[in-house]
Structures are given as C-alpha cells and as structure tokens.
Short mmCIF file of C-alpha atoms and ligand atoms in Angstrom, two decimals:
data_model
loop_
_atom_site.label_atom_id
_atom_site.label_comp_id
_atom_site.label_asym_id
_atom_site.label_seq_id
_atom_site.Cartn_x
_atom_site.Cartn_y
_atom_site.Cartn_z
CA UNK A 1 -21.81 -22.01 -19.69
CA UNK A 2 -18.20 -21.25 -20.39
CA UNK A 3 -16.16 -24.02 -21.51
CA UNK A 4 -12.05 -24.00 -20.34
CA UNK A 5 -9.75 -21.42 -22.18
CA UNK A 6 -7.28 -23.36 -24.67
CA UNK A 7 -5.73 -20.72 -26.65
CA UNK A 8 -6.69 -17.29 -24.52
CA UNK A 9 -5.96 -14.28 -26.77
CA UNK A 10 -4.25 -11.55 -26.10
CA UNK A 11 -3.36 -10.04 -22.61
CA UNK A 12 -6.14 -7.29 -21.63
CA UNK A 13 -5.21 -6.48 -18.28
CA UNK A 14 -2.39 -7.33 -16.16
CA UNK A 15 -2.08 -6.83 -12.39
CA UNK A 16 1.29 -6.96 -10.89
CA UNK A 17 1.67 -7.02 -7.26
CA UNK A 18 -0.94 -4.72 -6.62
CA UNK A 19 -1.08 -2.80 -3.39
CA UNK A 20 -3.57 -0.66 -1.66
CA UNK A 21 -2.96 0.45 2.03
CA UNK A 22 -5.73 2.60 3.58
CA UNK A 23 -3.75 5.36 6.15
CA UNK A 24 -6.24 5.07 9.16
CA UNK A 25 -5.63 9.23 10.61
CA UNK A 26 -6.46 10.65 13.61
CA UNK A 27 -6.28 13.55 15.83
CA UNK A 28 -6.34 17.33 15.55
CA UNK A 29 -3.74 17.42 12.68
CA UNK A 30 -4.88 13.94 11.15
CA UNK A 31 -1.69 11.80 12.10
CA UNK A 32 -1.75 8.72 10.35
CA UNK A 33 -2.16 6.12 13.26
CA UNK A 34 -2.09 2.53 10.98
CA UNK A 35 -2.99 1.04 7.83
CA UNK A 36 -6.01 -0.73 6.27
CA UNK A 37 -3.91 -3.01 3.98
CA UNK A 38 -6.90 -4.09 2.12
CA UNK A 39 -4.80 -4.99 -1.11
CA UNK A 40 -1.09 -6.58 -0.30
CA UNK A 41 0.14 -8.14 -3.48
CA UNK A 42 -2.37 -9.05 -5.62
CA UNK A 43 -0.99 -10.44 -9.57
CA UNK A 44 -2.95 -11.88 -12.25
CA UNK A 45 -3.45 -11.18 -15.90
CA UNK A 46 -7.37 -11.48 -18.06
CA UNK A 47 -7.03 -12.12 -21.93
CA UNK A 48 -9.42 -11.60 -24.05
CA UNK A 49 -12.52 -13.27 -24.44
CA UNK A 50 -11.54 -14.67 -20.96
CA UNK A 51 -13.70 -14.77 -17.62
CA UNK A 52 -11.23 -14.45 -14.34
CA UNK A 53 -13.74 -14.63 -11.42
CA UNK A 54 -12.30 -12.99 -7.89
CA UNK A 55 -13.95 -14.79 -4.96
CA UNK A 56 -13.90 -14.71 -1.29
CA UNK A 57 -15.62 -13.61 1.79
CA UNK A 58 -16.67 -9.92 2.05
CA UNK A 59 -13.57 -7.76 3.57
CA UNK A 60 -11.04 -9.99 1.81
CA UNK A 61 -10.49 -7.08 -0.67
CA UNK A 62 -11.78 -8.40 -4.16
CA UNK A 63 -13.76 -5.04 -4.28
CA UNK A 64 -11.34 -2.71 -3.63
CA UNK A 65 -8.78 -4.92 -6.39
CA UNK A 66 -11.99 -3.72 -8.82
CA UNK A 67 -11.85 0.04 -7.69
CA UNK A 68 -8.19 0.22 -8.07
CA UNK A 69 -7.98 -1.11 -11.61
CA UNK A 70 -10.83 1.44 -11.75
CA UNK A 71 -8.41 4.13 -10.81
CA UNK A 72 -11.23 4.92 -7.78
CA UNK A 73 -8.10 6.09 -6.11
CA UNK A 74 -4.83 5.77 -6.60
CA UNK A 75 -2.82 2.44 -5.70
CA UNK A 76 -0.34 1.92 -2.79
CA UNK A 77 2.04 0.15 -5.26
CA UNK A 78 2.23 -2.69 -8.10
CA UNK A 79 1.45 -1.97 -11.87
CA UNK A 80 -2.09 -2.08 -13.86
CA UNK A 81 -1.71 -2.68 -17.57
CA UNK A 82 -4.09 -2.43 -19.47
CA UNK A 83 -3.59 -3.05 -23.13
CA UNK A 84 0.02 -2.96 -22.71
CA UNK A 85 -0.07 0.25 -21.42
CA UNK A 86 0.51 1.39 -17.50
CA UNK A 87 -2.44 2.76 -16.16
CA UNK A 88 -1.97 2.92 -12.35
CA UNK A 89 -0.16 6.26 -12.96
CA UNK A 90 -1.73 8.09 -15.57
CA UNK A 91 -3.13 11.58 -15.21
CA UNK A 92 -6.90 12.06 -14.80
CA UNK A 93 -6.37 13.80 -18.19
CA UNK A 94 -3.89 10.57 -19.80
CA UNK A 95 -6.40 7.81 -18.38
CA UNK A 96 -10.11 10.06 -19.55
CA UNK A 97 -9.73 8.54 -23.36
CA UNK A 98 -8.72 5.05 -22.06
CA UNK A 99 -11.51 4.77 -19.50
CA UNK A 100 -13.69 3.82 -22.60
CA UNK A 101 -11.91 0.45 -22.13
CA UNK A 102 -12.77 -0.67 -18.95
CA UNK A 103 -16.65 -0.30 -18.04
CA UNK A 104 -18.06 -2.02 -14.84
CA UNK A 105 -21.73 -3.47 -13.75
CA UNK A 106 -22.29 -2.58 -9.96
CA UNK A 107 -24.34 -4.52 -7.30
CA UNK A 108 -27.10 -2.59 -6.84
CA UNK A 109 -29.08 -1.81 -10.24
CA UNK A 110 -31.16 0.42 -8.17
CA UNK A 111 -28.48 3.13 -7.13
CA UNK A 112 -26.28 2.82 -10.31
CA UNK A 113 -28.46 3.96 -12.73
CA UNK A 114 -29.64 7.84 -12.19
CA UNK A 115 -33.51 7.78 -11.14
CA UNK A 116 -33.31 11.00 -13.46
CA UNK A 117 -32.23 10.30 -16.72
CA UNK A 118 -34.28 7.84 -19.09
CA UNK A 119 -32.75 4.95 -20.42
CA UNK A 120 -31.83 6.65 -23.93
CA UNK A 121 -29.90 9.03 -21.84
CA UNK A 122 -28.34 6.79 -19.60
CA UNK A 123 -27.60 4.45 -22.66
CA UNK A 124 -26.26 7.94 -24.91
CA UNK A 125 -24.00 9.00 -22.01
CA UNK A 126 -20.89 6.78 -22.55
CA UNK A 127 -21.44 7.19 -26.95
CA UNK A 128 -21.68 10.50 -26.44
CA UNK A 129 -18.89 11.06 -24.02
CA UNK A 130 -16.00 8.74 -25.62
CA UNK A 131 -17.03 10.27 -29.50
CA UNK A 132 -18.66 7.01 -30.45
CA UNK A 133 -21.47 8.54 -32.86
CA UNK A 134 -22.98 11.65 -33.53
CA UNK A 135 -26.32 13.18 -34.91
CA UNK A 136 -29.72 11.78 -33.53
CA UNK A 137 -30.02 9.09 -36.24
CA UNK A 138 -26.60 7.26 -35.41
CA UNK A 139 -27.15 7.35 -31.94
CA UNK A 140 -30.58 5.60 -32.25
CA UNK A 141 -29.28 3.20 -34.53
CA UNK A 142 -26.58 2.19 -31.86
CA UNK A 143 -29.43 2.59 -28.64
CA UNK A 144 -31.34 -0.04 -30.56
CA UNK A 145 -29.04 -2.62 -31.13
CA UNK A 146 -27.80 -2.25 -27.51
CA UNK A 147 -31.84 -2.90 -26.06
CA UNK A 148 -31.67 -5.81 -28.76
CA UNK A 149 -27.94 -7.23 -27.13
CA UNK A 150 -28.99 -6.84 -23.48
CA UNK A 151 -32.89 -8.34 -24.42
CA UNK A 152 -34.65 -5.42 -23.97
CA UNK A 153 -37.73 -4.13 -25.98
CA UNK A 154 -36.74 -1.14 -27.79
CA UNK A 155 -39.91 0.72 -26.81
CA UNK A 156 -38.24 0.97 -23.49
CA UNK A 157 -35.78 3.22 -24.13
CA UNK A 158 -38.42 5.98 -23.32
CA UNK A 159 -39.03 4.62 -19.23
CA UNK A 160 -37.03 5.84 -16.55
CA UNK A 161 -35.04 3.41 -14.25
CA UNK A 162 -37.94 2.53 -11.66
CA UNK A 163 -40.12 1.23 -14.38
CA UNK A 164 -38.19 -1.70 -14.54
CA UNK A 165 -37.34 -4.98 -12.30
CA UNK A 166 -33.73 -5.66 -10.93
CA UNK A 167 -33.14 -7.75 -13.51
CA UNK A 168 -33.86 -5.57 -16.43
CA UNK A 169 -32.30 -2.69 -14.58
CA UNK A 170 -28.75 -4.72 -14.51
CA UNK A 171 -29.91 -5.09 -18.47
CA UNK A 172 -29.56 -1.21 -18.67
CA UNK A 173 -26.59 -1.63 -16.13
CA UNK A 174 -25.12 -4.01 -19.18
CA UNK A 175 -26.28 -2.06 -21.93
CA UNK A 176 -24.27 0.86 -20.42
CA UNK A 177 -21.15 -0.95 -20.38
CA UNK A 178 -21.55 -2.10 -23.69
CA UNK A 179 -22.40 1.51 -24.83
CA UNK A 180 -18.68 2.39 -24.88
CA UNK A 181 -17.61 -0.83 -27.04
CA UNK A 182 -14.85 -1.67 -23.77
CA UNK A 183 -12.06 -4.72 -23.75
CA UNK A 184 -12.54 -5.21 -20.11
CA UNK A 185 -16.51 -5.03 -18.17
CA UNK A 186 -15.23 -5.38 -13.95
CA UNK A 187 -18.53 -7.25 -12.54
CA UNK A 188 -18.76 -6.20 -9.34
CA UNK A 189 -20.94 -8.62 -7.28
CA UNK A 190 -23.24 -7.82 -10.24
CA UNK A 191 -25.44 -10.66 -9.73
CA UNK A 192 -25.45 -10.82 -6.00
CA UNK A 193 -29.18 -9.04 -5.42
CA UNK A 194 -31.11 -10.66 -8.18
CA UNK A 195 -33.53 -13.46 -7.59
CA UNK A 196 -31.77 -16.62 -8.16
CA UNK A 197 -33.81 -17.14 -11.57
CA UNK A 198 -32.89 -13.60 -12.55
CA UNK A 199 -28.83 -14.66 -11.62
CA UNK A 200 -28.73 -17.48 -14.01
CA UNK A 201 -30.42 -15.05 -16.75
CA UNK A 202 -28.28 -12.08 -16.27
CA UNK A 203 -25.05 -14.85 -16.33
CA UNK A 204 -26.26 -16.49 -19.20
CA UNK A 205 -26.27 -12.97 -21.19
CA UNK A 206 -22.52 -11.87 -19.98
CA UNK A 207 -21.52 -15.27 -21.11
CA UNK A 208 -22.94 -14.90 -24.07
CA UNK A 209 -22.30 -11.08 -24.93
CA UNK A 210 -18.52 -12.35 -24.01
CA UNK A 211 -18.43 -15.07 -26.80
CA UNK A 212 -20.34 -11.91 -29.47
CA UNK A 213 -17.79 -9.87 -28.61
CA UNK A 214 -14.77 -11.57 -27.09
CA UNK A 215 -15.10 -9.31 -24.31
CA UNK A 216 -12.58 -10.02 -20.88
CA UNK A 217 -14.67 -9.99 -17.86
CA UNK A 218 -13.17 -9.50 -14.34
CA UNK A 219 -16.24 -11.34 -12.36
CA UNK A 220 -16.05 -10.14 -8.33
CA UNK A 221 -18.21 -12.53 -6.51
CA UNK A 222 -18.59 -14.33 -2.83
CA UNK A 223 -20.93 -16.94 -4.46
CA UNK A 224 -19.12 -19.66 -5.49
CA UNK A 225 -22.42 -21.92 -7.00
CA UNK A 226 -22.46 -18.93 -9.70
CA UNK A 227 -19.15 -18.49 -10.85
CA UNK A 228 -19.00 -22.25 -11.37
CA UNK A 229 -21.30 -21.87 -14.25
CA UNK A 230 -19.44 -18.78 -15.93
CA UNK A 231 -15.73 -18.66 -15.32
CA UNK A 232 -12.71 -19.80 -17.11
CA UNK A 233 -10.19 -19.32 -14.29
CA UNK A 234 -10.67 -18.31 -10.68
CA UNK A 235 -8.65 -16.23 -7.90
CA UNK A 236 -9.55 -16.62 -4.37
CA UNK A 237 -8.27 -13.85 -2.44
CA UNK A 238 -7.92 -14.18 1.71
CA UNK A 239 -7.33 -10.70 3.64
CA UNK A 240 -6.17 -8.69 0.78
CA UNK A 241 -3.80 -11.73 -0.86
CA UNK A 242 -4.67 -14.12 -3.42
CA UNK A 243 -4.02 -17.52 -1.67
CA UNK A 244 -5.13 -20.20 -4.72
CA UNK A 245 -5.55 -19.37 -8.68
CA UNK A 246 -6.30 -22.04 -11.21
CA UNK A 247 -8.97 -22.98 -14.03
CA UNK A 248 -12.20 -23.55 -12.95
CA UNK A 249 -11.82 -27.18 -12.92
CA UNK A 250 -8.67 -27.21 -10.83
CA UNK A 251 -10.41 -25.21 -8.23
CA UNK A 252 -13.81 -26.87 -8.30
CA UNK A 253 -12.34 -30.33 -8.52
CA UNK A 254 -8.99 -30.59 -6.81
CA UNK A 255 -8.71 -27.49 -4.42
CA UNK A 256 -5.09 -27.14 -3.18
CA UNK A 257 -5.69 -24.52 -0.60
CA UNK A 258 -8.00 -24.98 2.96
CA UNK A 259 -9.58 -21.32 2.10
CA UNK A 260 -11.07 -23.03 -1.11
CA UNK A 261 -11.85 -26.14 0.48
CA UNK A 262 -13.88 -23.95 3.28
CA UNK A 263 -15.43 -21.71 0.84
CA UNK A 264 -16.35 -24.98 -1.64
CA UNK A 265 -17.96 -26.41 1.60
CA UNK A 266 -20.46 -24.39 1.65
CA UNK A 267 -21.63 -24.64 -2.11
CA UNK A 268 -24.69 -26.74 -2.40
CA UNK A 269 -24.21 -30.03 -4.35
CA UNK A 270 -27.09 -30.85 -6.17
CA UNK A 271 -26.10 -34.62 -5.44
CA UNK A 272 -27.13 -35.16 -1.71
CA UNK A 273 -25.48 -38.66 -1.62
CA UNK A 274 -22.47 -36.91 -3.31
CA UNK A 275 -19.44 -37.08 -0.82
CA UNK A 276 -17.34 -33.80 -0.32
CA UNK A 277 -14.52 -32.76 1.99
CA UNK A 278 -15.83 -30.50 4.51
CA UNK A 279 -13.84 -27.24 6.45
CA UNK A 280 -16.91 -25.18 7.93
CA UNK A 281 -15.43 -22.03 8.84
CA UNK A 282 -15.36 -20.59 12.13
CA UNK A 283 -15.11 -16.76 12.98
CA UNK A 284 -14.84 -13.59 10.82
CA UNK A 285 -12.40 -12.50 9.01
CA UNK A 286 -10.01 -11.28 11.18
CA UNK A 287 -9.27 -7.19 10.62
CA UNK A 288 -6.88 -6.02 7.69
CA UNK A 289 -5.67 -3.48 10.01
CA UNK A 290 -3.84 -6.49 11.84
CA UNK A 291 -3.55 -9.53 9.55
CA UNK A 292 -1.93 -12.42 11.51
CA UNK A 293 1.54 -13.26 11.42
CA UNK A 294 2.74 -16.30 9.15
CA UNK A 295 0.17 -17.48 7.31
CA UNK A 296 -2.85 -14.91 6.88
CA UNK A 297 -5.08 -18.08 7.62
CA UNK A 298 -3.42 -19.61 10.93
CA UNK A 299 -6.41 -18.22 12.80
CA UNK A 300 -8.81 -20.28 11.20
CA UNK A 301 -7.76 -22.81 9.48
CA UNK A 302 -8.06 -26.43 11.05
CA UNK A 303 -4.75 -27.60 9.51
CA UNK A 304 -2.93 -24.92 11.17
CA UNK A 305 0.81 -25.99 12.79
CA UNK A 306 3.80 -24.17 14.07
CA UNK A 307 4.75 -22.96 10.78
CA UNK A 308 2.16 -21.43 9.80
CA UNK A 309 1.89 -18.62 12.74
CA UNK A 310 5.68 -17.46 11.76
CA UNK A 311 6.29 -17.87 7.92
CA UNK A 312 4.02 -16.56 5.52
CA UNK A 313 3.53 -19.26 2.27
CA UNK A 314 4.31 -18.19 -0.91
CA UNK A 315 2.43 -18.87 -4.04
CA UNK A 316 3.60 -22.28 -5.30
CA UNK A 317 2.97 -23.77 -8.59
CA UNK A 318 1.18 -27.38 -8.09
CA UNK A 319 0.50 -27.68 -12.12
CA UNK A 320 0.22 -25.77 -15.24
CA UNK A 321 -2.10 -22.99 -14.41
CA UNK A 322 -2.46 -23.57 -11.00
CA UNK A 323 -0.63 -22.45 -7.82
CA UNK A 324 -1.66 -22.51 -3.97
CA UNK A 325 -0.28 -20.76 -0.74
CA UNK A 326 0.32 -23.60 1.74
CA UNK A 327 2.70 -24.79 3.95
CA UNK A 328 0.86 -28.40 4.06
CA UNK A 329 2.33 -28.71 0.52
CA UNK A 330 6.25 -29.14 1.87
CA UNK A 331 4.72 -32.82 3.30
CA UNK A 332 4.96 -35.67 2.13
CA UNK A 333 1.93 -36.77 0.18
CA UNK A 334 0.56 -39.32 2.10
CA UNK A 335 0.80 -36.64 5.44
CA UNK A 336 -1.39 -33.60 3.44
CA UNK A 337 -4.49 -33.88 4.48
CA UNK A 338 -5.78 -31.50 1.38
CA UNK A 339 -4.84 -34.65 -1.04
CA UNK A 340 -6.04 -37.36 1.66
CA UNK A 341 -9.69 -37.15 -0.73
CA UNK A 342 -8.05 -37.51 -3.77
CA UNK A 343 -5.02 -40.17 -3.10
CA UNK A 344 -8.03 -42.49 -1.44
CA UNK A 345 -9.98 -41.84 -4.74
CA UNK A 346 -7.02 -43.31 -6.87
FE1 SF4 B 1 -3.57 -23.64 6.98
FE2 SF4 B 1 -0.95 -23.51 7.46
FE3 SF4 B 1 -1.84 -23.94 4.99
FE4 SF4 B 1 -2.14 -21.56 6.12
S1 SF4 B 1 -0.22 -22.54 5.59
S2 SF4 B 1 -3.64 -22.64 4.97
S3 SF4 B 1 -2.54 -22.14 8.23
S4 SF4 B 1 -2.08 -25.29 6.76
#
C-alpha cells in the first residue's frame, strides 16, 4: 500500500484547465448542432513517483482526461506538460519521440493485446520502436527482466495472448508499458474486469513497480474500495469538472464535497458497526450535452439550495492540499451539514 507523499519529486505532468468539447453535427453538410463538453476545466499536476487516482461515475469524463493527455485527439483548450514541455500542441511528428514517456494499461486485457503477435513481439514492439536496444541478444536480455518485473515465467514469452488469464494478460498489458522505460503509465480502469483477488494482485505490482522505478501513475477508476489501497492523492471529477482534490486521507476521512460523500457511501466498510455519513445517489448522471446551471450537482445533490441552481462554485482551498467546490462552505460551521459528522466527533 502507498503511504502519503511528503517530499513528491519533480513535476511529470501538468494539466492546466483542460478542455475537450465534442461538436455533436448533423445534417446533409454536417452542421455542428451542440457540444459534448465532456472535459470543462480540468487542472492538476502528478510528480514523480506519485499515484493521482481520477474517480467518478462513468460519463463524468475521467476517460476522455486520459485520451487527451494521450493526444487521442486533440484538446478543446488548456495546456498538457509533460516534463516541462507543452504537449497538447505538438505535431504527430514533435510528440512520436516523446510518446515513449507516457505508456497506458487499458481495461480490457483481452482486446489490448493483438491475438496475433506473441508476447516477445508484443513485449519487442515499444524497444524496438523508441531505439531502446538492438540485436537479438539485447532485446532478450531486456524481454526477460520485464517477464521477471511483471511476475511472469520467462518461458512464456513464446504463448500468444489467449494462453493466458486476465490477470496475467494485464501482466503483459504492464510489461508493455514498462517496455518503453516511461515517466508517466495512464491506468485506465485497468483493474476494473479482474476478479477481485486478481485486483489486489495486479495493484500490489503497480505499487510496487512505482516504488522500483519511481514511476508517476495517473490511476482512472470508478471504484473507490481500490484506489484507497494505492493512491497518494485523489481527483473526483463530476460532469467533466473536478469538484474535490486532496490526499488520500483528506478524501477518505474528511470529504468536503457531497459528490465524495455519495460516492464514499457506497464503499463497503469492513466494520459493519462502523458509523458513516450516508448520500445514496439518486438518478444518472445528467447529459454533458446540457450540464445544469449553477452548480453541476444541483440536480442531485440533497443539500441543494437557491444558490446552487444559479452560481457555479469554484474550487476553494479548505487546507494544504485540499480544495472542494461547494457553496455549503460560505456557512457558518455549525449550519454545513458536510462537517455536522466531524464537529459532533470533536
Ligand atoms: Fe450541493 Fe450546492 Fe454544494 Fe453543489 S454547491 S454540491 S448543489 S450544496
């Protein structure tokens, strides 16, 4: 498990007021009717040897924040720096030799890896590719230490992808990443299909591959119980904004946004007779082609007033390393209901 960052090193990536609008077109000549603003402002920054994990329901855009750093497409607006360097508006040519530096694990180990190529192949892509070694002999010395990393045998490197179980295929998914020695690995709900045995094993090896290596990880995840046990700091992102940020004790322990509360409601606690604050959410989330006025929220959040359907909240600072988008925080103390919990513990 990862214990609290101290003394982060050096900025890896930094994500300033990222945007990504979606034109929705139509008609004969493809007139753009609306936007899918999946993305609206997104900022944070990942050091190294640091785990930031982006959480929140599916369609609240943590995925698509992935892709863009990713340069899947190009972004709306905001900046992505990666190593002190812009990225978000690089040529295809400019970015190739930096991709090296970012690698991601995807969901499904099944469809990432290519049912045709052999694990040596897969593995011998990214060395290949980013100049990394040459000649038989060097590449097989660097295929075997990656099996040994990722806890495969090294007599596997032979099979093809369907010879193994999820679990070891996210190994291979690992070992790929690792292949091209990057700063930054984007896990992208890369746990989310394993068994839940398989979760804490795969986990376990990122966390530890991070402290080898000092590797950042950008962890995209809707299951809270598992970042818990893996995360240094945590984002959780509401309809394309990121509505609370702090270390993973702030958020687990004193949660200054309803979202988080609602989300932390429905993590098991392995105390039954242990008393929580509950918000069960109601409904979807409502469509990013629409987002409600004010507060992105209002819609479903049971602490909902006038305020909130007219004037959006900004990100507030409510201590070091921690800040929260909510009106309720203008009241007086004793009148917030999100510190009711912890003012009754004092
Ligand atoms: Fe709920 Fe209002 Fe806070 Fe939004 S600003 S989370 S609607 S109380």
């Amino acid at each position: 498990m990862n214990t609290p960052v101290t003394h982060p090193g050096e900025p890896i990536l930094q994500v300033n007021d990222l945007k990504k609008h979606f034109a929705i077109t139509g008609g004969l000549f493809g007139t753009i009717k609306g936007f899918v603003f999946a993305v609206d402002g997104v900022s944070f920054t990942i050091h190294r040897g640091e785990t930031l994990s982006l959480v929140g329901e599916s369609g609240c855009g943590k995925s698509t924040v992935g892709k863009a750093i990713l340069r899947l497409f190009t972004v709306t607006d905001g900046q992505v720096v990666l190593n002190g360097q812009r990225i978000d508006q690089l040529s295809a040519g400019a970015l190739r030799p930096l991709r090296k530096n970012i690698q991601v694990v995807f969901q499904d180990p099944f469809s990432s890896l290519n049912p045709r190529m052999r694990v040596r192949e897969i593995l011998a892509e990214p060395i290949t590719n980013f100049g990394l070694a040459s000649g038989r002999e060097e590449i097989d010395a660097r295929l075997a230490v990656l099996m040994d990393k990722v806890g495969l045998p090294r007599d596997a490197i032979n099979r093809w992808p369907h010879e193994f179980s999820g679990g070891q295929r996210q190994r291979i998914g690992i070992a790929r990443a690792l292949a091209a020695e990057p700063d930054l690995i984007i896990c992208d709900e890369a746990v989310s299909a394993l068994d839940v045995s398989v979760k804490a094993q795969i986990v376990n090896l990122l966390c530890d591959l991070q402290q080898e290596l000092g590797l950042a990880l950008l962890f995209i995840s809707h299951d809270l119980a598992i970042v818990e046990h893996m995360t240094h700091r945590i984002a959780v992102m509401y309809l394309g904004k990121i509505v609370e940020k702090g270390t993973r004790d702030q958020i687990f322990r004193a949660p200054m946004h309803p979202y988080t509360k609602a989300l932390l409601s429905a993590v098991p606690v392995p105390d039954p007779d242990a008393k929580r604050d509950r918000i069960l959410l109601t409904g979807d989330v409502p469509s990013p082609i629409n987002p409600p006025k004010g507060c992105r929220f209002n819609t479903r959040c049971p602490y909902a007033f006038d305020r909130c359907r007219v004037e959006e909240p900004e990100l507030r600072q409510m201590a070091h390393h921690h800040v929260a988008a909510c009106h309720l925080h203008d009241r007086p103390n004793a009148e917030n209901p999100l510190l009711a919990g912890m003012l009754n513990d004092v």
